[in-house]
XYZ file of C-alpha atoms in Angstrom:
466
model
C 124.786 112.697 121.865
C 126.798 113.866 125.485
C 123.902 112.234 127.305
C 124.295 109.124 125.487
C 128.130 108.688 125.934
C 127.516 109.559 129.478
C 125.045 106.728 129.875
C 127.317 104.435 128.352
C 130.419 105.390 130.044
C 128.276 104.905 133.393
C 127.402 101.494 132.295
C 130.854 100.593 131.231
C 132.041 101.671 134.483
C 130.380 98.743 136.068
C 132.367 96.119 133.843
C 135.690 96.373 135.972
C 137.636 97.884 133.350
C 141.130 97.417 135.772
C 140.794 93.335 134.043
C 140.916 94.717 130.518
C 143.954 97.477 131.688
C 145.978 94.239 132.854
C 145.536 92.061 129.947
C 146.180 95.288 127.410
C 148.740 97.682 128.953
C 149.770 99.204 126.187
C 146.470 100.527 125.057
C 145.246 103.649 125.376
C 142.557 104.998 127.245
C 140.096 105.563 123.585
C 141.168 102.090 122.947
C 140.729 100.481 125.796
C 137.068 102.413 125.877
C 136.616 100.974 122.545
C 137.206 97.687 123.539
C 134.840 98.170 126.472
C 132.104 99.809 124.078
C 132.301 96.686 121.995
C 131.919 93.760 124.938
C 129.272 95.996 126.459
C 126.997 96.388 123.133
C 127.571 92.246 122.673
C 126.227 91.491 126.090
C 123.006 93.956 125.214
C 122.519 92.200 121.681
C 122.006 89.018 123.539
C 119.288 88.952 126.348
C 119.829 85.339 127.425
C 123.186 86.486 128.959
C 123.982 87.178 132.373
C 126.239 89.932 133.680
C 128.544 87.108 135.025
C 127.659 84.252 132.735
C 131.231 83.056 131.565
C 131.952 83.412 128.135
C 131.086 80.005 126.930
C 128.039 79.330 127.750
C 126.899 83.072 126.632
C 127.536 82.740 123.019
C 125.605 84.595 120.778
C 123.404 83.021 117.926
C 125.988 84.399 115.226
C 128.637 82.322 116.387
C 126.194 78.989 115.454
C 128.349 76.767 112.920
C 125.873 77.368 110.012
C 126.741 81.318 110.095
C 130.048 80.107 108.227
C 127.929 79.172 105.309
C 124.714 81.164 105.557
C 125.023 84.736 106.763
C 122.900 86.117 109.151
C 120.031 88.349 107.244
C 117.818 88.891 109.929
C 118.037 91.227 112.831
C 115.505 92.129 115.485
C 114.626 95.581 116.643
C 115.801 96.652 120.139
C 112.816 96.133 122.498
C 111.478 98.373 124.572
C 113.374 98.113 127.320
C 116.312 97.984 125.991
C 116.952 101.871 126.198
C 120.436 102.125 125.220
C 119.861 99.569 122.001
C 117.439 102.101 121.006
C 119.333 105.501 121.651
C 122.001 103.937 119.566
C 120.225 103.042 116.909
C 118.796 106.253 116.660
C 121.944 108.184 116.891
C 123.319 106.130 114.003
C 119.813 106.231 111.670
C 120.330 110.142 112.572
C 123.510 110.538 111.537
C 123.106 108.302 108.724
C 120.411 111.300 107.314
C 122.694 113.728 107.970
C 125.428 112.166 105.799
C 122.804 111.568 102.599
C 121.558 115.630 102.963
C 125.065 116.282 102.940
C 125.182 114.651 99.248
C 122.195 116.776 97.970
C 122.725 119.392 95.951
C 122.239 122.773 97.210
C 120.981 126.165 95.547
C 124.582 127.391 94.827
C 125.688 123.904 93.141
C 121.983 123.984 90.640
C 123.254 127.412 89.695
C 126.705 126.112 88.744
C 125.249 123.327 87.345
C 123.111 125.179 85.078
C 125.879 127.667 84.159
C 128.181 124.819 82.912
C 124.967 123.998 80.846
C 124.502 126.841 79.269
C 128.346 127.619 78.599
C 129.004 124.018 77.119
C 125.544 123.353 75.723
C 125.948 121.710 71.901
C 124.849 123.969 68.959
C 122.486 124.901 67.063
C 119.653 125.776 69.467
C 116.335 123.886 68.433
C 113.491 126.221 68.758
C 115.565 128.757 71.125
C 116.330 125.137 73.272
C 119.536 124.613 74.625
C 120.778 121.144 73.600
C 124.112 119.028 74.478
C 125.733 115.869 73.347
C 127.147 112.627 75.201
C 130.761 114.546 75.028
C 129.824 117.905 76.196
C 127.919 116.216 78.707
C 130.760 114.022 80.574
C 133.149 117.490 80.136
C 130.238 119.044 82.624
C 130.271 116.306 84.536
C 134.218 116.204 84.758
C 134.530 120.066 85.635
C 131.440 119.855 88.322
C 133.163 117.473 90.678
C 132.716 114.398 92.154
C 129.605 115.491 93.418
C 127.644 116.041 90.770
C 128.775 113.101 89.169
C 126.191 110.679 90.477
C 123.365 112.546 88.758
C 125.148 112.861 85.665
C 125.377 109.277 84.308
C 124.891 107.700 81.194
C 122.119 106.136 82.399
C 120.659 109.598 83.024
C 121.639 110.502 79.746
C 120.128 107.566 77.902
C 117.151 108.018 79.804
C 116.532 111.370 78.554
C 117.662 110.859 75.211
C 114.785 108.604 74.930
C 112.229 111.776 74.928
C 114.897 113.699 72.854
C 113.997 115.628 69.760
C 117.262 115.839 68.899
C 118.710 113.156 68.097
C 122.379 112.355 69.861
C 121.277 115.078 72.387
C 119.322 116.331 75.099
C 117.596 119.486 76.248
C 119.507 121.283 79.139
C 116.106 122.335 80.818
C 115.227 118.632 80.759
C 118.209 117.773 82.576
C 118.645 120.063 84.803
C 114.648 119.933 85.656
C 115.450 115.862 85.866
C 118.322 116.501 88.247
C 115.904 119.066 90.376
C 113.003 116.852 90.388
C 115.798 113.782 91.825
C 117.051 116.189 94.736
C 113.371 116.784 95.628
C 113.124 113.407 96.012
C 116.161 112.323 97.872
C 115.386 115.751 100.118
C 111.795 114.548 100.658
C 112.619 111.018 101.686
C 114.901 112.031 103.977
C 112.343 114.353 105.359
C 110.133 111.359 105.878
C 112.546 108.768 106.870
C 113.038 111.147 110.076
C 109.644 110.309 111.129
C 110.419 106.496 110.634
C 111.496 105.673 113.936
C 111.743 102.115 113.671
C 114.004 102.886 110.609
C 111.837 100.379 108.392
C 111.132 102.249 105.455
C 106.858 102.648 106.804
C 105.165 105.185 108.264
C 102.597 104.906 111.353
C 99.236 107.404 111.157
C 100.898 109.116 113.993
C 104.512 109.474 112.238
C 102.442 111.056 109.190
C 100.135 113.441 111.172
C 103.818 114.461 112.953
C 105.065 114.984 109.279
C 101.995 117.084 107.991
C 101.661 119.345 111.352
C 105.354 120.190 111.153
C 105.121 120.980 107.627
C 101.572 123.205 107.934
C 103.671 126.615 108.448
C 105.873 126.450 105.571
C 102.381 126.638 103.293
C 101.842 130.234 102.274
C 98.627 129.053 101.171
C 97.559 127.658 104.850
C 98.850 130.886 106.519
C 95.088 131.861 107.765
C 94.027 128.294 108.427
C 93.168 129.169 112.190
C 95.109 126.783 114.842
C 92.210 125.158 116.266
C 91.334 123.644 112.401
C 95.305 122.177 112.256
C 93.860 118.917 113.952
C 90.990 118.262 111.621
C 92.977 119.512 108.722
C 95.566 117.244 109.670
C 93.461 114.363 109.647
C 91.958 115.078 106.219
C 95.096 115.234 104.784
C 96.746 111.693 106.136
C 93.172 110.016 105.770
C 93.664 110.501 102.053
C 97.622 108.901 101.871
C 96.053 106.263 104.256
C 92.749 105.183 102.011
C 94.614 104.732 98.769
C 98.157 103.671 100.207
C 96.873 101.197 102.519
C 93.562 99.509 101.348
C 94.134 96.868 103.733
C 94.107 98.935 106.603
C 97.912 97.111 108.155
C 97.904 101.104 110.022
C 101.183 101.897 107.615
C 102.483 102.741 104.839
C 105.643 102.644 102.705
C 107.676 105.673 102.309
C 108.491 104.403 98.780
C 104.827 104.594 97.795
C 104.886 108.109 99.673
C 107.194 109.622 97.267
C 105.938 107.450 93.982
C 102.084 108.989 94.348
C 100.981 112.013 93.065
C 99.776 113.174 96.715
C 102.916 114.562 97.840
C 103.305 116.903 94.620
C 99.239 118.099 95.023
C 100.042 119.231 98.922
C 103.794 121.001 98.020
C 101.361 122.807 95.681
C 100.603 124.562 98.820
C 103.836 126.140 98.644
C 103.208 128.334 95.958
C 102.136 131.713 96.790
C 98.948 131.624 94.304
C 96.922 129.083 93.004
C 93.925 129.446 90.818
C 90.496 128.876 93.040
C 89.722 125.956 90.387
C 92.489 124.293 91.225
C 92.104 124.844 94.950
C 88.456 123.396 95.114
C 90.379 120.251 93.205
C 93.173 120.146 95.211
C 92.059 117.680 97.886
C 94.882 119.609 100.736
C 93.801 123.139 99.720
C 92.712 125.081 102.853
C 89.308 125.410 100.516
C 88.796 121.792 100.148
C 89.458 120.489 103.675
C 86.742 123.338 105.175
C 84.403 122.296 103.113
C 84.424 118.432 103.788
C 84.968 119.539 107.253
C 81.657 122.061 106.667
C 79.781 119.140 105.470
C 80.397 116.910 108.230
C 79.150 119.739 110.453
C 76.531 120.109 108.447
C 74.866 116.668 108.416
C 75.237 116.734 112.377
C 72.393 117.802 113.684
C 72.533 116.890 117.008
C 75.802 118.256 117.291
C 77.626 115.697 118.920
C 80.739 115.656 116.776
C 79.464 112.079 115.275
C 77.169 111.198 112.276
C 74.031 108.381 112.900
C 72.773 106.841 110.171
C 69.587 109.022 110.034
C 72.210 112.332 109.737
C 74.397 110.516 107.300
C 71.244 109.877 104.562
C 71.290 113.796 103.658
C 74.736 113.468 102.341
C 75.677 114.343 98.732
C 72.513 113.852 96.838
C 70.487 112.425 99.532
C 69.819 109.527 97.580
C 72.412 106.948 98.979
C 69.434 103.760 99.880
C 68.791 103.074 103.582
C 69.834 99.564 102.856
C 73.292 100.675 101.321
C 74.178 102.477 104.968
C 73.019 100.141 107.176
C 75.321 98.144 105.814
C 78.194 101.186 105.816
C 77.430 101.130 109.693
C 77.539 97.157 109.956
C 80.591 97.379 108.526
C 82.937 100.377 109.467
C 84.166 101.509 112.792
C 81.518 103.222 115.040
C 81.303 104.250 118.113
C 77.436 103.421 119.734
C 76.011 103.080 116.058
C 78.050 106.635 115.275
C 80.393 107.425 112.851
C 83.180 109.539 113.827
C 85.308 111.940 111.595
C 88.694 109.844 110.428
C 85.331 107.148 109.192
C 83.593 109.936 107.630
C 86.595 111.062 105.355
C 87.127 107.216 104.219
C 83.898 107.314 103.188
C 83.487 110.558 101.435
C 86.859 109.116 99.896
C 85.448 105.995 98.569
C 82.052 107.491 97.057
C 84.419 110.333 95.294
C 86.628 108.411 93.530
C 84.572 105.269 92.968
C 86.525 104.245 89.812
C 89.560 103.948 92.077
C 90.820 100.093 92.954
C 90.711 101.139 96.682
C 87.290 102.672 96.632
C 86.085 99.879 95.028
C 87.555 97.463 97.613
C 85.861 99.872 99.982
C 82.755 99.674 98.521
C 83.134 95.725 97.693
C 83.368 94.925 101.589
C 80.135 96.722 102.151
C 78.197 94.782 99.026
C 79.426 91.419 100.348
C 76.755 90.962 102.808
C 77.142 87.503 103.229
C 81.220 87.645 103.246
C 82.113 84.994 101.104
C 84.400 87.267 98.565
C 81.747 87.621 95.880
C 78.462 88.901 94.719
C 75.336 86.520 93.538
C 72.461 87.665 92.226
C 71.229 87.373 95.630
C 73.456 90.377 97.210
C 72.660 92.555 93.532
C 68.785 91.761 94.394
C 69.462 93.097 98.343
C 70.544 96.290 97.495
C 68.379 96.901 94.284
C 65.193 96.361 96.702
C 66.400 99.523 98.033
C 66.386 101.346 94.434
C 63.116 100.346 93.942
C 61.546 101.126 97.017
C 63.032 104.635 95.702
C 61.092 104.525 92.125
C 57.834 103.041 94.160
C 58.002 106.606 96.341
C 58.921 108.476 92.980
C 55.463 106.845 92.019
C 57.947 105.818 88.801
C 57.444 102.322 86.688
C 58.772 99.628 88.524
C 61.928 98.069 86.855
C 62.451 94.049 86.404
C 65.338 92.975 88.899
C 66.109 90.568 86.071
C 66.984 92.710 83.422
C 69.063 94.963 85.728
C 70.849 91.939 87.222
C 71.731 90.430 83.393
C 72.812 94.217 82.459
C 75.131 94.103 85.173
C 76.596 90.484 84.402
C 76.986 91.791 81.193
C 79.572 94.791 81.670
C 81.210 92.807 84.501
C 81.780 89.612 82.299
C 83.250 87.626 85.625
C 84.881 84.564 85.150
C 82.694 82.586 87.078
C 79.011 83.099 85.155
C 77.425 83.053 88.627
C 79.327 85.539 91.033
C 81.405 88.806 90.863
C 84.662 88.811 92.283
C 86.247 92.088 93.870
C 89.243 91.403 90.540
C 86.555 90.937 88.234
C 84.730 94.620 89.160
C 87.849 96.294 88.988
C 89.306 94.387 85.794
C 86.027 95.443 83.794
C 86.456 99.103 83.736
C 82.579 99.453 84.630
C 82.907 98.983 88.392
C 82.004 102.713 88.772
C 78.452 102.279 87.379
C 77.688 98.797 88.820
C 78.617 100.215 92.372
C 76.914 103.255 91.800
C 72.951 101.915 90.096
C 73.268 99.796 93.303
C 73.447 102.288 95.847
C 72.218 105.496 94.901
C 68.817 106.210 93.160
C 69.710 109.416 91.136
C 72.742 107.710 89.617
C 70.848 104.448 89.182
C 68.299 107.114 87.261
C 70.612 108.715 85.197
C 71.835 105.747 84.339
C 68.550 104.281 83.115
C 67.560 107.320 81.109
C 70.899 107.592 80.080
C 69.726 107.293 76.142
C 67.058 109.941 76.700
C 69.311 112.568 77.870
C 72.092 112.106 74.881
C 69.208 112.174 72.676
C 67.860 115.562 74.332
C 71.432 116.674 74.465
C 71.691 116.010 70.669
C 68.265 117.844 70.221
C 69.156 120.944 72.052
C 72.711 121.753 70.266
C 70.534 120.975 66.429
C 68.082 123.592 67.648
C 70.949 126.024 68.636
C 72.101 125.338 65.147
């Protein structure tokens, strides 16, 4: 903050400030900088004037006739070369975060909080649960302070009386787990508003990889995640926020969609000291998880380049992904000389995990649309199935009628238009996973076919066990 008021004294100092002392002698010297501060920061908000330019012809757009009527909504970033714009927007965003923390609560105010709870909680006790009415609750929020008050509401209360069992009342724990779960929150965007240095409310790749590296050492369970890893490990985690928060790959995200996803709570996870292995191994930012995706990649790259061809890439999962299905992966994502790099590598493992997902599927839907017109014929379902039954013709299996599988597929999709599949109409039908899926991969496209067999040998086996 000194270096900035230094800056802008030093530029003020070229203004001839003895003018302004003449026409206001009986300011003072904060005024009179005040004044200054204000003609200076006028002139910088509009480039088209010159340091000389008289007043008149240097008015700024605001002071256009129609501003009496329509205020001004719109107001451009400082541009790059605009250096003290910038530093004083920052200083103000900063300062702005520092005045919302202030209103958090902190650990002493949650304990007073819940020992106001607990001494004016409403009898009887409900299953050894504390309980408290409307009245009890406004006395807490009353004695508390003006602080606390704008997490005790009634809409609060109305909120939670919804998911009461008691009727006229609400659990303490609730509420005070309610009122926790809203600091989190504020505490958390704050956190990544910090990183927002435009002050827009998005987040660049680079703002969230900043975010996740800075946050890698207050993880207990990350402590022996070696330092050369922290890159890669970054990059697995903000891949993931990235796929499903930005399908349309606009290179940001909104905070607001940051804090509304269940990411965030799976990585703070991290912060507990233990956590079962199961739920490491499904924990997609576990230290487990990310070294094994990161294993796999290593894995498939045999000619240890640190990039994946499409002859390396075939051995992943099953091995069963058709030839035809990534060619067209590698026609359509970003390479580098026919090679697939890392950050690529995750969005794909991404898609083909969670293949239900909307995003995956819009993934998956820009690869299928060979011809890019924004839906599937029986044409494109007839491409990729000649790559299924090349795969029963090696498998020396009985060939299947394209027909049949085609009409099966019309059939759970039930598009609006009879004759193509829209990206809407695969997600709306709830079967998106399986027509993706017999398309592009034999062993699914098997088990899918003999899907009747297995149930019935299922069925068989657990009578005999009987």
């Amino acid at each position: 903050m000194s270096n900035f008021r230094e800056k802008l004294l030093t530029a003020l100092d070229k203004t001839q400030p003895s003018a302004l002392f003449q026409q206001h002698p009986a300011k003072t010297n904060e005024e009179i900088e005040d004044i200054l501060f204000q003609k200076y920061r006028t002139e910088l908000a509009d480039g088209r004037r010159k340091p000389n330019q008289p007043q008149e012809e240097s008015q700024t757009s605001d002071s256009h006739d129609t501003y009496r009527y329509i205020p001004r909504f719109h107001f451009e970033l400082p541009k790059g070369t605009n250096s003290l714009a910038q530093k004083l927007r920052e200083e103000a965003r900063t300062l702005f975060l520092q005045k919302r923390s202030k209103e958090l609560l902190d650990n002493g105010e949650f304990k007073l909080l819940w020992s106001l709870l607990e001494k004016h909680h409403t009898p009887p006790l409900v299953a050894e649960e504390q309980y408290i009415n409307y009245e009890n609750y406004c006395r807490v929020g009353t004695i508390a302070g003006e602080k606390f008050r704008r997490y005790l509401t009634a809409t609060t209360f109305a909120r939670l009386l919804a998911s009461s069992s008691s009727p006229g009342r609400i659990g303490v724990i609730a509420l005070f787990n309610y009122t926790m779960r809203k600091v989190w929150l504020q505490q958390t965007r704050i956190g990544l508003s910090l990183y927002d240095y435009t002050g827009q409310g998005f987040l660049s790749e680079s703002d969230m990889e900043s975010y996740i590296l800075e946050l890698i050492p207050t993880f207990p369970q990350l402590e022996g995640l070696e330092k050369s890893f922290h890159s890669f490990y970054v990059c697995t985690t903000v891949r993931k926020f990235f796929f499903f928060l930005d399908p349309l790959r606009t290179g940001r995200i909104r905070i607001r969609d940051v804090l509304t996803c269940s990411f965030l709570d799976d990585l703070l996870e991290l912060r507990d000291e233990e956590i079962p292995k199961d739920a490491q191994e499904l924990n997609w930012f576990s230290a487990p998880s990310a070294l094994s995706v990161y294993g796999h990649y290593l894995n498939l790259d045999k000619d240890h380049n640190g990039m994946l061809s499409r002859k390396e890439l075939i051995g992943y999962g099953s091995g069963t992904l058709t030839p035809i299905f990534l060619e067209r992966v590698f026609a359509e994502c970003l390479t580098y000389d026919g090679e697939m790099d890392y950050k690529t590598y995750l969005d794909f493992v991404l898609a083909l995990e969670n293949r239900a997902e909307p995003q995956s599927l819009h993934y998956l839907f820009r690869i299928l649309d060979v011809e890019h017109r924004g839906y599937l014929t029986a044409f494109t379902l007839n491409y990729f199935f000649k790559g299924i039954q090349e795969e029963l013709s090696a498998h020396r299996a009985e060939p299947i009628n394209f027909d049949d599988v085609k009409d099966e597929i019309f059939d759970m999709v039930k598009p609006a238009d009879p004759t193509r599949i829209t990206l809407k109409d695969l997600i709306g039908c709830g079967h998106g996973e399986t027509v993706v899926s017999i398309l592009i991969e034999f062993h699914k496209f098997w088990a899918y076919e003999n899907r009747e067999v297995m149930v019935t040998s299922a069925a068989s086996e657990d009578t005999h066990n009987l």
